Amino acid sequence: MRKTAILLVEDDSGIGNMLVSLLTQNGYAVSRADSGTEAILLIEKNAYDLVLLDLMLPGMNGKEVLVRIRRSSGVPVIAVSEEDDTSTKVQVLKSGADDYVTKPFHPDELLARMEALLRRNNARPMGRVFRFKDITLNPSTFEVKVGETPVGLTKREYLILELLMSNPNKVFTKNHIFESVWNESFLGEDNAVNVHISNIRQKLAKINSSQPYIQTVWGIGFKMHS
């Protein structure tokens, strides 16, 4: 059985060695990157189930690494930092992190957060590759392509497109999309779904402007354009 693959991005040797030992003892396969540049290279070459990303890295910092990851991958990311202010946490989560852990942390808490995130992620259909017109979406690698050209989507853009492509003939209401992707109750006035749909359309159109991909069903929601 394949072990769950974790990429640990941490430049502090003491913390890094402790985490490698902790994760290995708990059955994970761990790869280690000491810098943001190394992390990006590893992510481009390998498939990981989760990334533990320290924000205070030399050179390319963790926030920049997160933005680079989200241009091409939906891999779950837990940000780890000594910064405990709310504004930093909000900024990092909005940039695409799935969770935020503050140093110093208890090993059991980190493991519990990892397990919860992996459970949520594994509940999604990882074995099936979705295809619609010339779009290919691969949940196993979090890759989206139009033809042979990769599409850089944010995490939520990716999840919305995956939801629509999972049943291209179905009309998904804004309520359904919001609660599926944001994991929050829909309040009825949030414009977030419209904005994200618009961003997806623009990114797809940059590669192929001749194809309408997402259809607005007025008064109801959205579906893939037949």
PDB file of C-alpha atoms in Angstrom:
ATOM      1  CA  MET A   1       0.000   0.000   0.000  1.00  0.00           C
ATOM      2  CA  ARG A   2       1.363   3.424  -0.972  1.00  0.00           C
ATOM      3  CA  LYS A   3       2.319   5.649   1.940  1.00  0.00           C
ATOM      4  CA  THR A   4       0.880   9.153   2.127  1.00  0.00           C
ATOM      5  CA  ALA A   5       3.494  11.501   0.639  1.00  0.00           C
ATOM      6  CA  ILE A   6       4.299  14.673   2.573  1.00  0.00           C
ATOM      7  CA  LEU A   7       6.543  17.513   1.420  1.00  0.00           C
ATOM      8  CA  LEU A   8       8.081  19.294   4.410  1.00  0.00           C
ATOM      9  CA  VAL A   9       9.403  22.773   3.604  1.00  0.00           C
ATOM     10  CA  GLU A  10      11.452  23.897   6.617  1.00  0.00           C
ATOM     11  CA  ASP A  11      14.894  25.546   6.771  1.00  0.00           C
ATOM     12  CA  ASP A  12      15.426  25.117  10.531  1.00  0.00           C
ATOM     13  CA  SER A  13      17.399  21.877  10.820  1.00  0.00           C
ATOM     14  CA  GLY A  14      16.267  21.141  14.386  1.00  0.00           C
ATOM     15  CA  ILE A  15      12.551  21.568  13.664  1.00  0.00           C
ATOM     16  CA  GLY A  16      12.937  19.855  10.294  1.00  0.00           C
ATOM     17  CA  ASN A  17      14.641  16.779  11.756  1.00  0.00           C
ATOM     18  CA  MET A  18      12.030  16.566  14.519  1.00  0.00           C
ATOM     19  CA  LEU A  19       9.179  16.710  12.013  1.00  0.00           C
ATOM     20  CA  VAL A  20      10.763  14.165   9.665  1.00  0.00           C
ATOM     21  CA  SER A  21      11.106  11.779  12.614  1.00  0.00           C
ATOM     22  CA  LEU A  22       7.548  12.452  13.822  1.00  0.00           C
ATOM     23  CA  LEU A  23       5.969  11.977  10.400  1.00  0.00           C
ATOM     24  CA  THR A  24       8.034   8.906   9.541  1.00  0.00           C
ATOM     25  CA  GLN A  25       7.115   7.257  12.844  1.00  0.00           C
ATOM     26  CA  ASN A  26       3.449   7.875  12.011  1.00  0.00           C
ATOM     27  CA  GLY A  27       3.670   6.109   8.664  1.00  0.00           C
ATOM     28  CA  TYR A  28       4.167   9.016   6.256  1.00  0.00           C
ATOM     29  CA  ALA A  29       6.672   9.153   3.400  1.00  0.00           C
ATOM     30  CA  VAL A  30       8.494  12.464   3.856  1.00  0.00           C
ATOM     31  CA  SER A  31      10.456  14.575   1.392  1.00  0.00           C
ATOM     32  CA  ARG A  32      12.353  17.603   2.714  1.00  0.00           C
ATOM     33  CA  ALA A  33      13.033  20.987   1.138  1.00  0.00           C
ATOM     34  CA  ASP A  34      15.191  23.609   2.866  1.00  0.00           C
ATOM     35  CA  SER A  35      14.186  26.520   0.630  1.00  0.00           C
ATOM     36  CA  GLY A  36      11.259  27.796  -1.388  1.00  0.00           C
ATOM     37  CA  THR A  37      13.083  27.277  -4.672  1.00  0.00           C
ATOM     38  CA  GLU A  38      13.786  23.635  -3.820  1.00  0.00           C
ATOM     39  CA  ALA A  39      10.150  23.156  -2.792  1.00  0.00           C
ATOM     40  CA  ILE A  40       8.875  24.422  -6.149  1.00  0.00           C
ATOM     41  CA  LEU A  41      11.252  22.124  -8.030  1.00  0.00           C
ATOM     42  CA  LEU A  42      10.098  19.097  -6.016  1.00  0.00           C
ATOM     43  CA  ILE A  43       6.406  19.920  -6.502  1.00  0.00           C
ATOM     44  CA  GLU A  44       6.924  20.252 -10.256  1.00  0.00           C
ATOM     45  CA  LYS A  45       8.554  16.805 -10.424  1.00  0.00           C
ATOM     46  CA  ASN A  46       6.576  14.798  -7.843  1.00  0.00           C
ATOM     47  CA  ALA A  47       3.023  14.227  -6.607  1.00  0.00           C
ATOM     48  CA  TYR A  48       2.411  14.933  -2.919  1.00  0.00           C
ATOM     49  CA  ASP A  49      -0.657  14.375  -0.782  1.00  0.00           C
ATOM     50  CA  LEU A  50       0.060  17.335   1.512  1.00  0.00           C
ATOM     51  CA  VAL A  51       2.610  20.131   1.949  1.00  0.00           C
ATOM     52  CA  LEU A  52       3.796  21.451   5.335  1.00  0.00           C
ATOM     53  CA  LEU A  53       5.062  24.920   4.485  1.00  0.00           C
ATOM     54  CA  ASP A  54       7.091  27.104   6.819  1.00  0.00           C
ATOM     55  CA  LEU A  55       6.523  30.779   5.977  1.00  0.00           C
ATOM     56  CA  MET A  56       9.892  32.114   7.165  1.00  0.00           C
ATOM     57  CA  LEU A  57      12.198  30.740   4.486  1.00  0.00           C
ATOM     58  CA  PRO A  58      15.434  32.197   3.085  1.00  0.00           C
ATOM     59  CA  GLY A  59      15.209  33.718  -0.382  1.00  0.00           C
ATOM     60  CA  MET A  60      11.724  32.936  -1.671  1.00  0.00           C
ATOM     61  CA  ASN A  61       9.560  33.092   1.446  1.00  0.00           C
ATOM     62  CA  GLY A  62       6.688  30.743   2.227  1.00  0.00           C
ATOM     63  CA  LYS A  63       3.995  33.180   1.115  1.00  0.00           C
ATOM     64  CA  GLU A  64       5.609  33.433  -2.333  1.00  0.00           C
ATOM     65  CA  VAL A  65       5.941  29.643  -2.479  1.00  0.00           C
ATOM     66  CA  LEU A  66       2.234  29.276  -1.690  1.00  0.00           C
ATOM     67  CA  VAL A  67       1.275  31.610  -4.540  1.00  0.00           C
ATOM     68  CA  ARG A  68       3.533  29.654  -6.920  1.00  0.00           C
ATOM     69  CA  ILE A  69       2.002  26.339  -5.802  1.00  0.00           C
ATOM     70  CA  ARG A  70      -1.536  27.583  -6.349  1.00  0.00           C
ATOM     71  CA  ARG A  71      -0.779  28.597  -9.928  1.00  0.00           C
ATOM     72  CA  SER A  72      -0.649  24.958 -10.935  1.00  0.00           C
ATOM     73  CA  SER A  73      -1.680  22.694  -8.058  1.00  0.00           C
ATOM     74  CA  GLY A  74      -4.515  22.122  -5.612  1.00  0.00           C
ATOM     75  CA  VAL A  75      -2.402  20.018  -3.233  1.00  0.00           C
ATOM     76  CA  PRO A  76      -3.449  20.601   0.405  1.00  0.00           C
ATOM     77  CA  VAL A  77      -1.108  23.034   2.180  1.00  0.00           C
ATOM     78  CA  ILE A  78      -0.711  23.650   5.913  1.00  0.00           C
ATOM     79  CA  ALA A  79       1.169  26.883   6.600  1.00  0.00           C
ATOM     80  CA  VAL A  80       3.436  26.861   9.662  1.00  0.00           C
ATOM     81  CA  SER A  81       4.712  30.101  11.197  1.00  0.00           C
ATOM     82  CA  GLU A  82       5.680  31.937  14.369  1.00  0.00           C
ATOM     83  CA  GLU A  83       3.458  34.823  13.237  1.00  0.00           C
ATOM     84  CA  ASP A  84       0.283  34.714  15.282  1.00  0.00           C
ATOM     85  CA  ASP A  85      -1.502  37.882  14.164  1.00  0.00           C
ATOM     86  CA  THR A  86      -4.927  37.551  12.595  1.00  0.00           C
ATOM     87  CA  SER A  87      -4.112  39.612   9.489  1.00  0.00           C
ATOM     88  CA  THR A  88      -1.258  37.276   8.502  1.00  0.00           C
ATOM     89  CA  LYS A  89      -3.410  34.190   9.027  1.00  0.00           C
ATOM     90  CA  VAL A  90      -6.238  35.659   6.941  1.00  0.00           C
ATOM     91  CA  GLN A  91      -3.862  36.697   4.152  1.00  0.00           C
ATOM     92  CA  VAL A  92      -2.234  33.260   3.982  1.00  0.00           C
ATOM     93  CA  LEU A  93      -5.562  31.408   4.035  1.00  0.00           C
ATOM     94  CA  LYS A  94      -6.941  33.677   1.305  1.00  0.00           C
ATOM     95  CA  SER A  95      -3.803  32.997  -0.742  1.00  0.00           C
ATOM     96  CA  GLY A  96      -4.690  29.309  -0.816  1.00  0.00           C
ATOM     97  CA  ALA A  97      -3.480  27.637   2.381  1.00  0.00           C
ATOM     98  CA  ASP A  98      -5.890  25.039   3.751  1.00  0.00           C
ATOM     99  CA  ASP A  99      -4.842  25.467   7.375  1.00  0.00           C
ATOM    100  CA  TYR A 100      -2.493  27.539   9.530  1.00  0.00           C
ATOM    101  CA  VAL A 101      -0.487  26.263  12.501  1.00  0.00           C
ATOM    102  CA  THR A 102       1.402  28.592  14.835  1.00  0.00           C
ATOM    103  CA  LYS A 103       4.825  27.714  16.278  1.00  0.00           C
ATOM    104  CA  PRO A 104       5.401  26.353  18.824  1.00  0.00           C
ATOM    105  CA  PHE A 105       2.818  23.638  18.260  1.00  0.00           C
ATOM    106  CA  HIS A 106       2.087  20.317  19.923  1.00  0.00           C
ATOM    107  CA  PRO A 107       2.973  17.364  17.650  1.00  0.00           C
ATOM    108  CA  ASP A 108      -0.402  15.721  18.315  1.00  0.00           C
ATOM    109  CA  GLU A 109      -2.247  18.851  17.170  1.00  0.00           C
ATOM    110  CA  LEU A 110      -0.254  18.995  13.936  1.00  0.00           C
ATOM    111  CA  LEU A 111      -0.909  15.304  13.248  1.00  0.00           C
ATOM    112  CA  ALA A 112      -4.629  15.753  13.954  1.00  0.00           C
ATOM    113  CA  ARG A 113      -4.857  18.717  11.569  1.00  0.00           C
ATOM    114  CA  MET A 114      -3.019  16.774   8.889  1.00  0.00           C
ATOM    115  CA  GLU A 115      -5.286  13.756   9.286  1.00  0.00           C
ATOM    116  CA  ALA A 116      -8.432  15.905   9.119  1.00  0.00           C
ATOM    117  CA  LEU A 117      -7.241  17.666   5.972  1.00  0.00           C
ATOM    118  CA  LEU A 118      -6.217  14.413   4.298  1.00  0.00           C
ATOM    119  CA  ARG A 119      -9.597  12.859   5.158  1.00  0.00           C
ATOM    120  CA  ARG A 120     -11.440  15.746   3.519  1.00  0.00           C
ATOM    121  CA  ASN A 121      -9.204  15.613   0.502  1.00  0.00           C
ATOM    122  CA  ASN A 122      -9.424  11.842   0.110  1.00  0.00           C
ATOM    123  CA  ALA A 123     -13.209  12.018   0.169  1.00  0.00           C
ATOM    124  CA  ARG A 124     -12.995  13.571  -3.287  1.00  0.00           C
ATOM    125  CA  PRO A 125     -12.959  11.264  -6.360  1.00  0.00           C
ATOM    126  CA  MET A 126      -9.214  10.872  -6.907  1.00  0.00           C
ATOM    127  CA  GLY A 127      -9.186   7.991  -9.376  1.00  0.00           C
ATOM    128  CA  ARG A 128     -11.267   9.492 -12.153  1.00  0.00           C
ATOM    129  CA  VAL A 129      -9.972  12.003 -14.685  1.00  0.00           C
ATOM    130  CA  PHE A 130     -12.672  14.450 -15.770  1.00  0.00           C
ATOM    131  CA  ARG A 131     -12.861  15.564 -19.408  1.00  0.00           C
ATOM    132  CA  PHE A 132     -15.098  18.158 -21.021  1.00  0.00           C
ATOM    133  CA  LYS A 133     -14.500  19.442 -24.548  1.00  0.00           C
ATOM    134  CA  ASP A 134     -10.742  20.077 -24.541  1.00  0.00           C
ATOM    135  CA  ILE A 135     -10.433  20.479 -20.741  1.00  0.00           C
ATOM    136  CA  THR A 136      -8.795  17.713 -18.707  1.00  0.00           C
ATOM    137  CA  LEU A 137      -8.958  17.789 -14.900  1.00  0.00           C
ATOM    138  CA  ASN A 138      -6.976  15.225 -12.938  1.00  0.00           C
ATOM    139  CA  PRO A 139      -7.893  15.080  -9.208  1.00  0.00           C
ATOM    140  CA  SER A 140      -4.899  12.825  -8.488  1.00  0.00           C
ATOM    141  CA  THR A 141      -2.421  15.530  -9.506  1.00  0.00           C
ATOM    142  CA  PHE A 142      -4.685  18.605  -9.224  1.00  0.00           C
ATOM    143  CA  GLU A 143      -3.791  19.487 -12.813  1.00  0.00           C
ATOM    144  CA  VAL A 144      -6.107  21.260 -15.209  1.00  0.00           C
ATOM    145  CA  LYS A 145      -5.246  21.550 -18.891  1.00  0.00           C
ATOM    146  CA  VAL A 146      -6.887  23.015 -21.963  1.00  0.00           C
ATOM    147  CA  GLY A 147      -5.479  20.844 -24.698  1.00  0.00           C
ATOM    148  CA  GLU A 148      -1.862  20.446 -23.608  1.00  0.00           C
ATOM    149  CA  THR A 149      -1.648  23.847 -21.867  1.00  0.00           C
ATOM    150  CA  PRO A 150      -1.781  23.899 -18.041  1.00  0.00           C
ATOM    151  CA  VAL A 151      -4.283  26.251 -16.438  1.00  0.00           C
ATOM    152  CA  GLY A 152      -3.200  27.968 -13.214  1.00  0.00           C
ATOM    153  CA  LEU A 153      -6.241  27.978 -10.944  1.00  0.00           C
ATOM    154  CA  THR A 154      -6.497  28.913  -7.288  1.00  0.00           C
ATOM    155  CA  LYS A 155      -7.694  26.218  -4.905  1.00  0.00           C
ATOM    156  CA  ARG A 156     -11.297  27.421  -4.912  1.00  0.00           C
ATOM    157  CA  GLU A 157     -11.359  27.959  -8.670  1.00  0.00           C
ATOM    158  CA  TYR A 158     -10.101  24.408  -9.064  1.00  0.00           C
ATOM    159  CA  LEU A 159     -12.732  22.999  -6.702  1.00  0.00           C
ATOM    160  CA  ILE A 160     -15.537  24.857  -8.475  1.00  0.00           C
ATOM    161  CA  LEU A 161     -14.428  23.579 -11.883  1.00  0.00           C
ATOM    162  CA  GLU A 162     -14.057  20.041 -10.517  1.00  0.00           C
ATOM    163  CA  LEU A 163     -17.589  20.198  -9.097  1.00  0.00           C
ATOM    164  CA  LEU A 164     -19.075  21.411 -12.400  1.00  0.00           C
ATOM    165  CA  MET A 165     -17.119  18.855 -14.467  1.00  0.00           C
ATOM    166  CA  SER A 166     -18.109  16.003 -12.128  1.00  0.00           C
ATOM    167  CA  ASN A 167     -21.625  16.225 -13.582  1.00  0.00           C
ATOM    168  CA  PRO A 168     -21.514  18.489 -16.664  1.00  0.00           C
ATOM    169  CA  ASN A 169     -25.229  18.202 -17.425  1.00  0.00           C
ATOM    170  CA  LYS A 170     -26.308  19.249 -13.943  1.00  0.00           C
ATOM    171  CA  VAL A 171     -27.111  22.847 -12.987  1.00  0.00           C
ATOM    172  CA  PHE A 172     -25.382  23.674  -9.684  1.00  0.00           C
ATOM    173  CA  THR A 173     -26.965  26.418  -7.608  1.00  0.00           C
ATOM    174  CA  LYS A 174     -24.808  29.146  -6.044  1.00  0.00           C
ATOM    175  CA  ASN A 175     -25.848  27.735  -2.687  1.00  0.00           C
ATOM    176  CA  HIS A 176     -24.548  24.270  -3.593  1.00  0.00           C
ATOM    177  CA  ILE A 177     -21.289  25.604  -5.047  1.00  0.00           C
ATOM    178  CA  PHE A 178     -20.573  27.885  -2.096  1.00  0.00           C
ATOM    179  CA  GLU A 179     -21.276  25.289   0.592  1.00  0.00           C
ATOM    180  CA  SER A 180     -19.302  22.591  -1.283  1.00  0.00           C
ATOM    181  CA  VAL A 181     -16.225  24.743  -1.873  1.00  0.00           C
ATOM    182  CA  TRP A 182     -16.147  27.123   1.122  1.00  0.00           C
ATOM    183  CA  ASN A 183     -17.552  24.620   3.656  1.00  0.00           C
ATOM    184  CA  GLU A 184     -19.686  27.422   5.075  1.00  0.00           C
ATOM    185  CA  SER A 185     -23.394  28.197   5.069  1.00  0.00           C
ATOM    186  CA  PHE A 186     -24.533  30.270   2.081  1.00  0.00           C
ATOM    187  CA  LEU A 187     -26.024  33.591   3.170  1.00  0.00           C
ATOM    188  CA  GLY A 188     -27.613  34.395  -0.189  1.00  0.00           C
ATOM    189  CA  GLU A 189     -25.866  37.689  -0.903  1.00  0.00           C
ATOM    190  CA  ASP A 190     -22.253  36.610  -1.277  1.00  0.00           C
ATOM    191  CA  ASN A 191     -20.771  37.488  -4.676  1.00  0.00           C
ATOM    192  CA  ALA A 192     -17.814  35.133  -4.232  1.00  0.00           C
ATOM    193  CA  VAL A 193     -19.202  32.424  -6.526  1.00  0.00           C
ATOM    194  CA  ASN A 194     -19.771  34.902  -9.374  1.00  0.00           C
ATOM    195  CA  VAL A 195     -16.258  36.324  -9.015  1.00  0.00           C
ATOM    196  CA  HIS A 196     -14.619  32.889  -9.017  1.00  0.00           C
ATOM    197  CA  ILE A 197     -16.676  31.708 -12.019  1.00  0.00           C
ATOM    198  CA  SER A 198     -15.621  34.880 -13.877  1.00  0.00           C
ATOM    199  CA  ASN A 199     -11.957  34.218 -13.044  1.00  0.00           C
ATOM    200  CA  ILE A 200     -12.204  30.616 -14.276  1.00  0.00           C
ATOM    201  CA  ARG A 201     -13.795  31.764 -17.538  1.00  0.00           C
ATOM    202  CA  GLN A 202     -11.064  34.340 -18.106  1.00  0.00           C
ATOM    203  CA  LYS A 203      -8.258  31.845 -17.481  1.00  0.00           C
ATOM    204  CA  LEU A 204      -9.803  29.264 -19.816  1.00  0.00           C
ATOM    205  CA  ALA A 205     -10.466  31.906 -22.499  1.00  0.00           C
ATOM    206  CA  LYS A 206      -6.805  32.989 -22.454  1.00  0.00           C
ATOM    207  CA  ILE A 207      -5.955  29.538 -23.781  1.00  0.00           C
ATOM    208  CA  ASN A 208      -8.985  28.911 -26.011  1.00  0.00           C
ATOM    209  CA  SER A 209     -11.366  31.811 -26.543  1.00  0.00           C
ATOM    210  CA  SER A 210     -13.409  29.972 -29.171  1.00  0.00           C
ATOM    211  CA  GLN A 211     -15.088  27.604 -26.709  1.00  0.00           C
ATOM    212  CA  PRO A 212     -17.777  28.585 -24.175  1.00  0.00           C
ATOM    213  CA  TYR A 213     -17.083  26.354 -21.178  1.00  0.00           C
ATOM    214  CA  ILE A 214     -19.329  27.482 -18.310  1.00  0.00           C
ATOM    215  CA  GLN A 215     -22.974  28.414 -18.835  1.00  0.00           C
ATOM    216  CA  THR A 216     -24.965  30.724 -16.576  1.00  0.00           C
ATOM    217  CA  VAL A 217     -28.477  29.403 -15.990  1.00  0.00           C
ATOM    218  CA  TRP A 218     -30.229  32.594 -14.993  1.00  0.00           C
ATOM    219  CA  GLY A 219     -31.989  32.481 -11.655  1.00  0.00           C
ATOM    220  CA  ILE A 220     -30.555  29.061 -10.817  1.00  0.00           C
ATOM    221  CA  GLY A 221     -26.772  28.748 -11.072  1.00  0.00           C
ATOM    222  CA  PHE A 222     -24.113  27.339 -13.382  1.00  0.00           C
ATOM    223  CA  LYS A 223     -23.319  24.272 -15.480  1.00  0.00           C
ATOM    224  CA  MET A 224     -20.798  23.229 -18.088  1.00  0.00           C
ATOM    225  CA  HIS A 225     -21.773  24.673 -21.484  1.00  0.00           C
ATOM    226  CA  SER A 226     -22.996  21.913 -23.811  1.00  0.00           C
TER     227      SER A 226
END
